CSV table of C-alpha atoms and ligand atoms in Angstrom, one decimal:
chain,number,residue,atom,x,y,z
A,97,MET,CA,-29.3,-23.4,7.1
A,98,ILE,CA,-28.8,-23.6,3.3
A,99,ASN,CA,-32.3,-25.1,3.0
A,100,LEU,CA,-33.8,-22.5,5.4
A,101,GLU,CA,-32.3,-19.7,3.3
A,102,LYS,CA,-33.6,-21.3,0.1
A,103,GLU,CA,-37.1,-21.5,1.6
A,104,TYR,CA,-37.3,-18.1,3.2
A,105,VAL,CA,-34.8,-15.6,1.7
A,106,LEU,CA,-35.6,-13.9,-1.6
A,107,ALA,CA,-33.3,-15.4,-4.2
A,108,THR,CA,-31.5,-12.3,-5.4
A,109,TYR,CA,-28.1,-13.9,-4.8
A,110,GLU,CA,-26.6,-17.2,-5.8
A,111,ARG,CA,-24.8,-18.3,-2.6
A,112,LEU,CA,-21.9,-20.7,-2.3
A,113,PRO,CA,-22.7,-24.1,-0.7
A,114,PHE,CA,-21.3,-23.6,2.8
A,115,VAL,CA,-22.3,-21.7,6.0
A,116,LEU,CA,-19.8,-19.2,7.4
A,117,ALA,CA,-19.6,-19.1,11.2
A,118,LYS,CA,-16.4,-17.3,12.2
A,119,GLY,CA,-13.9,-14.8,10.8
A,120,GLU,CA,-10.4,-13.9,12.1
A,121,GLY,CA,-7.9,-11.7,10.2
A,122,SER,CA,-7.7,-12.8,6.6
A,123,PHE,CA,-9.5,-16.1,7.3
A,124,LEU,CA,-13.1,-17.3,7.4
A,125,TYR,CA,-14.3,-20.6,8.9
A,126,ASP,CA,-17.5,-22.5,8.0
A,127,THR,CA,-19.7,-24.6,10.3
A,128,GLU,CA,-17.9,-27.8,9.2
A,129,GLY,CA,-14.6,-26.4,10.3
A,130,ASN,CA,-13.2,-25.6,6.8
A,131,LYS,CA,-10.9,-22.7,6.6
A,132,TYR,CA,-10.9,-20.2,3.8
A,133,LEU,CA,-8.3,-17.5,2.9
A,134,ASP,CA,-10.6,-14.5,2.1
A,135,PHE,CA,-9.5,-12.5,-1.0
A,136,GLY,CA,-12.9,-10.9,-1.4
A,137,ALA,CA,-13.1,-9.3,2.1
A,138,GLY,CA,-16.9,-8.8,2.0
A,139,ILE,CA,-16.4,-7.0,-1.4
A,140,ALA,CA,-13.8,-4.6,0.0
A,141,VAL,CA,-15.6,-4.1,3.3
A,142,ASN,CA,-13.3,-6.0,5.7
A,143,ALA,CA,-10.3,-3.7,5.1
A,144,LEU,CA,-8.8,-4.6,8.4
A,145,GLY,CA,-9.7,-8.3,8.1
A,146,HIS,CA,-12.3,-10.0,10.1
A,147,CYS,CA,-13.1,-9.1,13.7
A,148,HIS,CA,-10.2,-6.6,14.1
A,149,PRO,CA,-9.8,-6.0,17.8
A,150,ASP,CA,-10.0,-2.1,17.4
A,151,VAL,CA,-13.3,-2.4,15.5
A,152,VAL,CA,-14.7,-5.0,17.9
A,153,ASN,CA,-13.8,-2.9,20.9
A,154,ALA,CA,-15.3,0.3,19.3
A,155,ILE,CA,-18.6,-1.6,18.6
A,156,THR,CA,-19.0,-3.3,21.9
A,157,GLY,CA,-17.9,-0.2,23.9
A,158,GLN,CA,-20.4,2.0,22.2
A,159,ALA,CA,-23.1,-0.7,22.3
A,160,HIS,CA,-22.9,-0.7,26.1
A,161,THR,CA,-23.5,3.0,26.4
A,162,LEU,CA,-25.7,4.3,23.6
A,163,ASN,CA,-27.0,2.2,20.6
A,164,HIS,CA,-29.2,4.5,18.8
A,165,VAL,CA,-30.9,7.9,18.9
A,166,CYS,CA,-32.5,9.5,16.0
A,167,ASN,CA,-31.1,12.5,14.1
A,168,LEU,CA,-33.0,15.0,16.1
A,169,TYR,CA,-30.2,14.8,18.7
A,170,HIS,CA,-26.5,15.4,18.9
A,171,THR,CA,-24.1,12.5,19.5
A,172,ALA,CA,-20.3,12.5,19.8
A,173,PRO,CA,-19.2,9.6,17.4
A,174,HIS,CA,-21.3,11.1,14.5
A,175,ALA,CA,-19.6,14.6,15.0
A,176,GLN,CA,-16.1,13.1,15.5
A,177,LEU,CA,-16.4,10.9,12.4
A,178,ALA,CA,-17.5,13.8,10.2
A,179,ARG,CA,-14.6,16.0,11.4
A,180,MET,CA,-12.1,13.2,10.8
A,181,LEU,CA,-13.4,12.6,7.2
A,182,CYS,CA,-13.2,16.3,6.5
A,183,ASP,CA,-9.7,16.6,8.0
A,184,LEU,CA,-8.5,13.8,5.8
A,185,SER,CA,-10.1,14.9,2.5
A,186,PHE,CA,-11.1,17.9,0.4
A,187,ALA,CA,-14.5,18.0,2.1
A,188,ASP,CA,-16.1,20.6,4.4
A,189,LYS,CA,-19.3,18.7,5.3
A,190,VAL,CA,-20.6,15.1,5.4
A,191,PHE,CA,-24.0,13.5,5.2
A,192,PHE,CA,-24.3,10.0,6.6
A,193,SER,CA,-26.5,7.2,5.4
A,194,ASN,CA,-26.4,3.4,5.4
A,195,SER,CA,-25.0,2.1,2.1
A,196,GLY,CA,-23.2,2.9,-1.0
A,197,ALA,CA,-26.3,3.3,-3.1
A,198,GLU,CA,-27.8,5.7,-0.5
A,199,ALA,CA,-24.5,7.7,-0.5
A,200,ASN,CA,-24.8,8.1,-4.3
A,201,GLU,CA,-28.6,8.8,-4.1
A,202,ALA,CA,-27.8,11.7,-1.7
A,203,ALA,CA,-25.0,13.0,-4.0
A,204,ILE,CA,-27.4,13.0,-7.0
A,205,LYS,CA,-30.1,14.8,-5.0
A,206,PHE,CA,-27.6,17.4,-3.7
A,207,ALA,CA,-26.3,18.0,-7.3
A,208,ARG,CA,-29.8,18.7,-8.6
A,209,LYS,CA,-30.6,21.0,-5.7
A,210,HIS,CA,-27.3,22.8,-5.9
A,211,ALA,CA,-27.8,23.5,-9.6
A,212,ARG,CA,-31.4,24.6,-9.1
A,213,VAL,CA,-30.6,27.0,-6.2
A,214,LYS,CA,-27.6,28.5,-7.9
A,215,TYR,CA,-28.4,28.5,-11.6
A,216,GLY,CA,-32.2,28.1,-11.9
A,217,GLU,CA,-34.3,25.6,-13.9
A,218,GLY,CA,-33.0,23.4,-16.7
A,219,LYS,CA,-29.6,22.3,-15.2
A,220,THR,CA,-30.6,18.7,-14.3
A,221,LYS,CA,-28.5,16.4,-16.6
A,222,LEU,CA,-26.4,13.7,-15.0
A,223,ILE,CA,-23.4,12.3,-16.8
A,224,ALA,CA,-22.1,8.8,-16.0
A,225,PHE,CA,-19.9,6.2,-17.8
A,226,SER,CA,-20.1,3.0,-19.6
A,227,ASN,CA,-19.3,-0.1,-17.5
A,228,GLY,CA,-19.7,1.9,-14.2
A,229,PHE,CA,-21.5,0.8,-11.1
A,230,HIS,CA,-23.1,3.0,-8.5
A,231,GLY,CA,-25.8,0.9,-6.8
A,232,ARG,CA,-29.3,-0.6,-7.1
A,233,THR,CA,-31.7,2.1,-5.9
A,234,PHE,CA,-33.4,4.1,-8.6
A,235,GLY,CA,-31.1,7.1,-8.7
A,236,ALA,CA,-27.9,5.0,-8.4
A,237,LEU,CA,-29.3,2.5,-10.9
A,238,SER,CA,-30.1,5.2,-13.4
A,239,VAL,CA,-26.4,6.2,-13.5
A,240,THR,CA,-25.3,2.5,-13.6
A,241,ASP,CA,-24.8,1.5,-17.2
A,242,ARG,CA,-25.8,-2.2,-17.1
A,243,GLU,CA,-28.7,-3.3,-19.3
A,244,LYS,CA,-29.3,-6.4,-17.2
A,245,TYR,CA,-29.7,-4.4,-14.0
A,246,GLN,CA,-31.8,-1.6,-15.6
A,247,ALA,CA,-34.1,-3.3,-18.1
A,248,PRO,CA,-36.6,-4.8,-15.7
A,249,PHE,CA,-37.2,-1.6,-13.8
A,250,ARG,CA,-37.6,1.1,-16.4
A,251,PRO,CA,-38.6,3.9,-16.4
A,252,LEU,CA,-35.6,5.2,-14.5
A,253,VAL,CA,-34.6,8.7,-13.3
A,254,PRO,CA,-34.7,10.9,-16.4
A,255,ASP,CA,-32.0,13.1,-17.8
A,256,VAL,CA,-29.0,10.7,-17.5
A,257,ARG,CA,-26.5,10.4,-20.3
A,258,ILE,CA,-23.9,7.6,-20.4
A,259,LEU,CA,-20.5,8.3,-22.1
A,260,PRO,CA,-17.7,5.9,-22.9
A,261,TYR,CA,-15.2,5.6,-20.0
A,262,ASN,CA,-11.7,7.1,-20.5
A,263,ASP,CA,-12.9,8.9,-23.6
A,264,VAL,CA,-11.8,12.6,-23.3
A,265,SER,CA,-13.3,13.8,-26.6
A,266,ALA,CA,-16.7,12.3,-25.8
A,267,VAL,CA,-16.7,14.3,-22.5
A,268,GLU,CA,-15.6,17.5,-24.3
A,269,GLN,CA,-18.4,17.1,-26.9
A,270,ALA,CA,-21.2,16.1,-24.4
A,271,MET,CA,-20.6,18.6,-21.7
A,272,ASP,CA,-22.8,21.7,-21.7
A,273,ASP,CA,-24.5,24.0,-19.2
A,274,THR,CA,-27.5,21.7,-18.7
A,275,VAL,CA,-25.2,19.2,-16.8
A,276,CYS,CA,-25.5,19.4,-13.0
A,277,ALA,CA,-23.1,16.6,-12.2
A,278,VAL,CA,-20.7,14.0,-13.5
A,279,ILE,CA,-20.4,10.8,-11.5
A,280,VAL,CA,-17.4,8.5,-12.0
A,281,GLU,CA,-15.4,5.7,-10.4
A,282,VAL,CA,-11.6,6.3,-10.4
A,283,VAL,CA,-11.1,2.6,-10.6
A,284,GLN,CA,-14.1,0.7,-12.0
A,285,GLY,CA,-14.7,-2.1,-9.5
A,286,GLU,CA,-17.7,-4.1,-10.5
A,287,GLY,CA,-17.0,-3.3,-14.1
A,288,GLY,CA,-13.7,-5.3,-14.1
A,289,ILE,CA,-10.9,-3.3,-12.3
A,290,TYR,CA,-10.4,-0.6,-15.0
A,291,PRO,CA,-8.5,2.4,-13.7
A,292,ALA,CA,-9.3,5.8,-15.1
A,293,GLU,CA,-6.5,7.5,-17.2
A,294,LYS,CA,-4.9,10.6,-15.8
A,295,GLY,CA,-5.9,12.7,-18.8
A,296,PHE,CA,-9.5,11.5,-18.5
A,297,MET,CA,-9.8,12.6,-14.8
A,298,ARG,CA,-8.2,15.9,-15.5
A,299,ALA,CA,-10.5,16.5,-18.5
A,300,LEU,CA,-13.5,15.7,-16.3
A,301,ARG,CA,-12.4,18.2,-13.7
A,302,LYS,CA,-11.9,20.9,-16.4
A,303,ALA,CA,-15.2,20.3,-18.2
A,304,CYS,CA,-17.0,20.4,-14.8
A,305,ASP,CA,-15.4,23.7,-14.0
A,306,GLN,CA,-16.1,25.2,-17.4
A,307,HIS,CA,-19.8,24.3,-17.2
A,308,HIS,CA,-20.4,24.8,-13.5
A,309,ALA,CA,-21.2,21.1,-13.0
A,310,LEU,CA,-20.2,19.1,-9.9
A,311,LEU,CA,-17.7,16.3,-10.1
A,312,ILE,CA,-18.9,13.3,-7.9
A,313,ILE,CA,-16.2,10.7,-7.4
A,314,ASP,CA,-17.6,7.3,-6.2
A,315,GLU,CA,-14.9,5.9,-3.9
A,316,ILE,CA,-17.2,3.3,-2.3
A,317,GLN,CA,-14.9,0.5,-3.5
A,318,SER,CA,-11.6,2.4,-4.2
A,319,GLY,CA,-11.5,4.6,-1.1
A,320,MET,CA,-10.3,3.9,2.4
A,321,GLY,CA,-6.7,3.0,1.5
A,322,ARG,CA,-7.6,0.2,-1.0
A,323,THR,CA,-5.2,1.6,-3.7
A,324,GLY,CA,-2.4,2.6,-1.3
A,325,LYS,CA,-3.7,6.2,-1.0
A,326,LEU,CA,-6.5,7.0,1.4
A,327,TRP,CA,-8.6,8.1,-1.6
A,328,ALA,CA,-7.9,6.7,-5.1
A,329,HIS,CA,-8.4,10.2,-6.7
A,330,GLU,CA,-5.2,11.3,-4.9
A,331,HIS,CA,-3.3,9.4,-7.6
A,332,TYR,CA,-4.7,11.9,-10.1
A,333,ASP,CA,-3.9,15.3,-8.6
A,334,ILE,CA,-7.5,16.5,-8.8
A,335,GLU,CA,-10.3,17.0,-6.2
A,336,PRO,CA,-14.0,16.3,-6.6
A,337,ASP,CA,-16.9,18.5,-5.4
A,338,MET,CA,-18.4,15.4,-3.8
A,339,MET,CA,-17.1,12.0,-2.8
A,340,THR,CA,-19.2,9.0,-1.8
A,341,LEU,CA,-18.0,6.3,0.6
A,342,ALA,CA,-19.4,3.1,2.1
A,343,LYS,CA,-18.1,-0.5,2.1
A,344,ALA,CA,-14.9,-0.4,4.2
A,345,LEU,CA,-15.8,2.7,6.1
A,346,GLY,CA,-18.0,0.9,8.6
A,347,GLY,CA,-15.6,-2.0,9.5
A,348,GLY,CA,-18.4,-4.5,8.6
A,349,LEU,CA,-21.4,-2.4,9.8
A,350,PRO,CA,-23.6,-0.6,7.3
A,351,ILE,CA,-22.7,3.0,6.5
A,352,GLY,CA,-22.7,5.4,3.6
A,353,ALA,CA,-21.2,8.9,3.5
A,354,THR,CA,-21.5,11.7,1.1
A,355,LEU,CA,-18.7,14.2,1.4
A,356,MET,CA,-18.9,17.7,-0.1
A,357,THR,CA,-17.4,21.1,-0.4
A,358,GLU,CA,-18.8,24.2,1.4
A,359,GLN,CA,-20.1,25.3,-2.1
A,360,VAL,CA,-22.4,22.3,-2.3
A,361,ALA,CA,-23.3,22.3,1.4
A,362,TRP,CA,-24.4,25.9,1.1
A,363,SER,CA,-27.3,24.9,-1.2
A,364,ILE,CA,-28.8,22.2,1.1
A,365,GLY,CA,-31.1,23.1,4.0
A,366,VAL,CA,-32.9,21.5,6.9
A,367,GLY,CA,-35.4,18.9,5.6
A,368,ASP,CA,-33.9,18.5,2.2
A,369,HIS,CA,-32.7,15.0,2.9
A,370,GLY,CA,-32.6,12.5,5.8
A,371,SER,CA,-31.9,9.1,7.1
A,372,THR,CA,-33.2,7.5,10.3
A,373,PHE,CA,-30.0,5.5,11.0
A,374,GLY,CA,-27.5,7.8,9.3
A,375,GLY,CA,-24.6,8.5,11.7
A,376,ASN,CA,-25.8,5.9,14.2
A,377,PRO,CA,-23.4,6.0,17.3
A,378,VAL,CA,-22.4,2.3,17.1
A,379,VAL,CA,-21.7,2.4,13.3
A,380,ALA,CA,-19.9,5.8,13.6
A,381,SER,CA,-17.7,4.4,16.4
A,382,ALA,CA,-16.7,1.4,14.2
A,383,ALA,CA,-16.0,3.8,11.3
A,384,LEU,CA,-13.8,6.0,13.5
A,385,ALA,CA,-11.8,2.9,14.5
A,386,VAL,CA,-11.3,1.9,10.9
A,387,LEU,CA,-10.4,5.4,9.7
A,388,LYS,CA,-7.8,5.8,12.5
A,389,LYS,CA,-6.0,2.7,11.2
A,390,VAL,CA,-6.3,3.1,7.4
A,391,HIS,CA,-5.2,6.7,7.1
A,392,ARG,CA,-1.8,5.8,8.6
A,393,PRO,CA,1.2,6.0,6.2
A,394,GLU,CA,2.5,2.6,7.4
A,395,LEU,CA,-0.7,0.9,6.4
A,396,LEU,CA,-0.9,2.8,3.1
A,397,SER,CA,2.6,1.8,2.1
A,398,HIS,CA,1.9,-1.8,3.2
A,399,VAL,CA,-1.0,-1.8,0.7
A,400,LYS,CA,1.3,-0.6,-2.1
A,401,GLN,CA,3.9,-3.2,-1.3
A,402,MET,CA,1.4,-6.1,-0.9
A,403,GLY,CA,-0.4,-5.0,-4.1
A,404,ALA,CA,2.8,-5.0,-6.1
A,405,TYR,CA,3.8,-8.4,-4.5
A,406,LEU,CA,0.4,-9.9,-5.4
A,407,VAL,CA,0.7,-8.7,-9.0
A,408,ASP,CA,4.3,-10.0,-9.3
A,409,LYS,CA,3.3,-13.5,-8.0
A,410,LEU,CA,0.2,-13.6,-10.3
A,411,SER,CA,2.4,-12.7,-13.3
A,412,GLU,CA,4.8,-15.6,-12.4
A,413,ILE,CA,2.0,-18.2,-12.7
A,414,LYS,CA,2.6,-20.4,-15.7
A,415,THR,CA,-0.8,-20.6,-17.4
A,416,ASP,CA,-2.4,-19.6,-20.7
A,417,GLN,CA,-5.6,-18.7,-18.9
A,418,ILE,CA,-4.5,-15.2,-17.8
A,419,GLU,CA,-4.7,-12.6,-20.5
A,420,GLU,CA,-4.1,-9.4,-18.4
A,421,ILE,CA,-3.6,-8.3,-14.9
A,422,ARG,CA,-4.9,-4.8,-13.9
A,423,ALA,CA,-4.3,-3.3,-10.5
A,424,ASN,CA,-4.2,-0.3,-8.3
A,425,GLY,CA,-2.9,-1.2,-4.8
A,426,LEU,CA,-4.9,-4.1,-3.5
A,427,MET,CA,-7.7,-3.7,-6.1
A,428,VAL,CA,-6.6,-6.4,-8.5
A,429,GLY,CA,-8.3,-7.8,-11.7
A,430,VAL,CA,-7.1,-11.0,-13.4
A,431,SER,CA,-8.6,-11.0,-16.9
A,432,LEU,CA,-9.1,-14.5,-18.2
A,433,ALA,CA,-9.5,-16.1,-21.6
A,434,LYS,CA,-12.5,-18.0,-20.2
A,435,GLU,CA,-15.5,-17.1,-18.1
A,436,ALA,CA,-14.5,-16.3,-14.6
A,437,LYS,CA,-17.7,-17.6,-12.8
A,438,PRO,CA,-16.7,-21.3,-12.7
A,439,TYR,CA,-13.4,-20.4,-11.0
A,440,TYR,CA,-15.3,-18.3,-8.5
A,441,ARG,CA,-17.7,-21.2,-7.8
A,442,ASN,CA,-14.9,-23.7,-7.3
A,443,ALA,CA,-12.3,-21.6,-5.4
A,444,HIS,CA,-13.6,-22.6,-2.0
A,445,GLN,CA,-12.6,-26.2,-2.7
A,446,PHE,CA,-9.0,-25.0,-2.8
A,447,GLY,CA,-9.4,-23.0,0.4
A,448,ILE,CA,-9.6,-19.6,-1.1
A,449,LEU,CA,-12.5,-17.1,-1.7
A,450,ILE,CA,-12.4,-14.8,-4.7
A,451,LEU,CA,-14.7,-12.5,-6.6
A,452,THR,CA,-15.6,-11.8,-10.2
A,453,ALA,CA,-16.2,-8.5,-12.0
A,454,GLY,CA,-17.7,-8.7,-15.4
A,455,GLU,CA,-17.7,-12.0,-17.3
A,456,HIS,CA,-14.0,-12.6,-17.7
A,457,VAL,CA,-12.4,-11.0,-14.7
A,458,ILE,CA,-11.4,-12.5,-11.4
A,459,ARG,CA,-11.4,-9.7,-8.8
A,460,LEU,CA,-9.1,-9.9,-5.8
A,461,LEU,CA,-9.8,-7.5,-2.8
A,462,PRO,CA,-7.9,-9.0,0.1
A,463,PRO,CA,-7.9,-7.3,3.5
A,464,LEU,CA,-5.5,-4.4,3.5
A,465,THR,CA,-3.7,-6.1,6.4
A,466,VAL,CA,-2.9,-9.2,4.2
A,467,THR,CA,0.6,-10.5,4.7
A,468,ARG,CA,3.3,-11.8,2.3
A,469,GLN,CA,2.8,-15.3,3.7
A,470,GLU,CA,-0.9,-15.1,3.1
A,471,ILE,CA,-0.3,-14.0,-0.5
A,472,ASP,CA,2.1,-16.9,-1.0
A,473,LEU,CA,-0.5,-19.3,0.3
A,474,PHE,CA,-3.2,-17.7,-1.9
A,475,ILE,CA,-1.0,-18.0,-5.0
A,476,GLN,CA,-0.4,-21.8,-4.4
A,477,SER,CA,-4.1,-22.5,-4.2
A,478,PHE,CA,-5.0,-20.1,-7.0
A,479,GLU,CA,-2.5,-21.8,-9.3
A,480,GLN,CA,-4.1,-25.2,-8.5
A,481,LEU,CA,-7.5,-23.7,-9.2
A,482,LEU,CA,-6.4,-22.4,-12.6
A,483,GLN,CA,-4.9,-25.8,-13.5
A,484,ALA,CA,-7.9,-27.8,-12.3
A,485,ASP,CA,-10.3,-29.1,-14.9
A,486,ILE,CA,-13.2,-26.9,-13.9
A,487,LYS,CA,-16.5,-28.0,-15.2
A,488,GLU,CA,-19.4,-25.6,-15.4
A,489,ASN,CA,-21.6,-26.3,-12.4
A,490,HIS,CA,-24.3,-24.2,-10.7
A,491,GLY,CA,-22.8,-23.3,-7.4
A,492,ALA,CA,-25.1,-23.8,-4.4
A,493,GLN,CA,-26.9,-27.2,-5.0
B,158,PLP,C1,-20.6,-1.5,-3.9
B,158,PLP,C2,-20.7,-0.2,-4.7
B,158,PLP,C3,-21.8,0.6,-4.7
B,158,PLP,C4,-23.1,0.2,-4.0
B,158,PLP,O1,-22.9,0.1,-2.6
B,158,PLP,P1,-24.1,-0.7,-1.7
B,158,PLP,O2,-23.6,-0.5,-0.3
B,158,PLP,O3,-24.1,-2.1,-2.2
B,158,PLP,O4,-25.4,0.0,-2.0
B,158,PLP,C5,-21.7,1.8,-5.3
B,158,PLP,N1,-20.6,2.2,-6.0
B,158,PLP,C6,-19.5,1.4,-6.0
B,158,PLP,C7,-18.3,1.9,-6.8
B,158,PLP,C8,-19.5,0.2,-5.4
B,158,PLP,O5,-18.4,-0.6,-5.5
């Protein structure tokens, strides 16, 4: 299988040298029978762990009755999911797509249209932040401040300005009436687990209000209970005009959602945007099952407790490798003195799967259902991994 992939799959990813065959709860199993404790959870996708029975039942049940119809028809799961997302957030309306990048793409388009309809020409500027990540399609890439990702594909979408993250005065200076939207992560995920400061988020909300710009919060990684609140922006006592979701929402199936206020929805009409699969009945049923679980106070307080426990246990590790631990709930970054990649590449040999974020940060995103015992088990192996004499190798041989 590894050779087949090498021969036929475009090499945009470096894959680890094993083939996964099965998942159950917090564990994954490869074709050789090796077991891995998964602290990456599909990059924050498998919030309820692997093959959670509620998600499996929702998918199989819906698959038996109606798999797909296009968006020219009404279906129940689509409508019910939209209502539940609105009931549980600031939003009045939802647009469904198939990925995080697409959810942001839609948000950017809606912001441009909203500004044009309401304020006329010339209000097209998008503000985004250093070290942010919003996806790989052209619009999403244009607001993703990463030279390596952008350089090969320029020219990008015009009229984007990148400001330093967590810098209130930069925002106050740069904001004017030509800005149609500001897009921001409340906790930068790919960038290395950097939470936004309270004053910064409040300043963004204020500047957007002053200049009639929309505040788009990208909760693709931080949302769905990951930080111990259903939405990470609830830690900040502010509300966005739009919020984008993906990753955990689909329970492992592809989905993107762009949530918005009535104000924004008002400017969008029939034919302005679309998606063949958006709101697909099987995917929407899976998302309903996930949402019904993650919004519960018991689960959210479990996330807070397990997040604090994981950070405590990480802090107790006796090593000079760890420089800083940053966390919000079960979104945890372990900043190292050395490069993080070699640890990521070797972790599977210790029975654990981890992620990186940026060059020096090990990123941990266990399932939200992770138990204390699983964290203890993880810490044992993680300690051994940090102590091992890791030599630079190149992953998949
Ligand atoms: C993963 C991610 C995206 C992109 O989502 P895709 O589904 O990979 O397109 C966008 N924003 C944030 C914050 C993410 O973590």
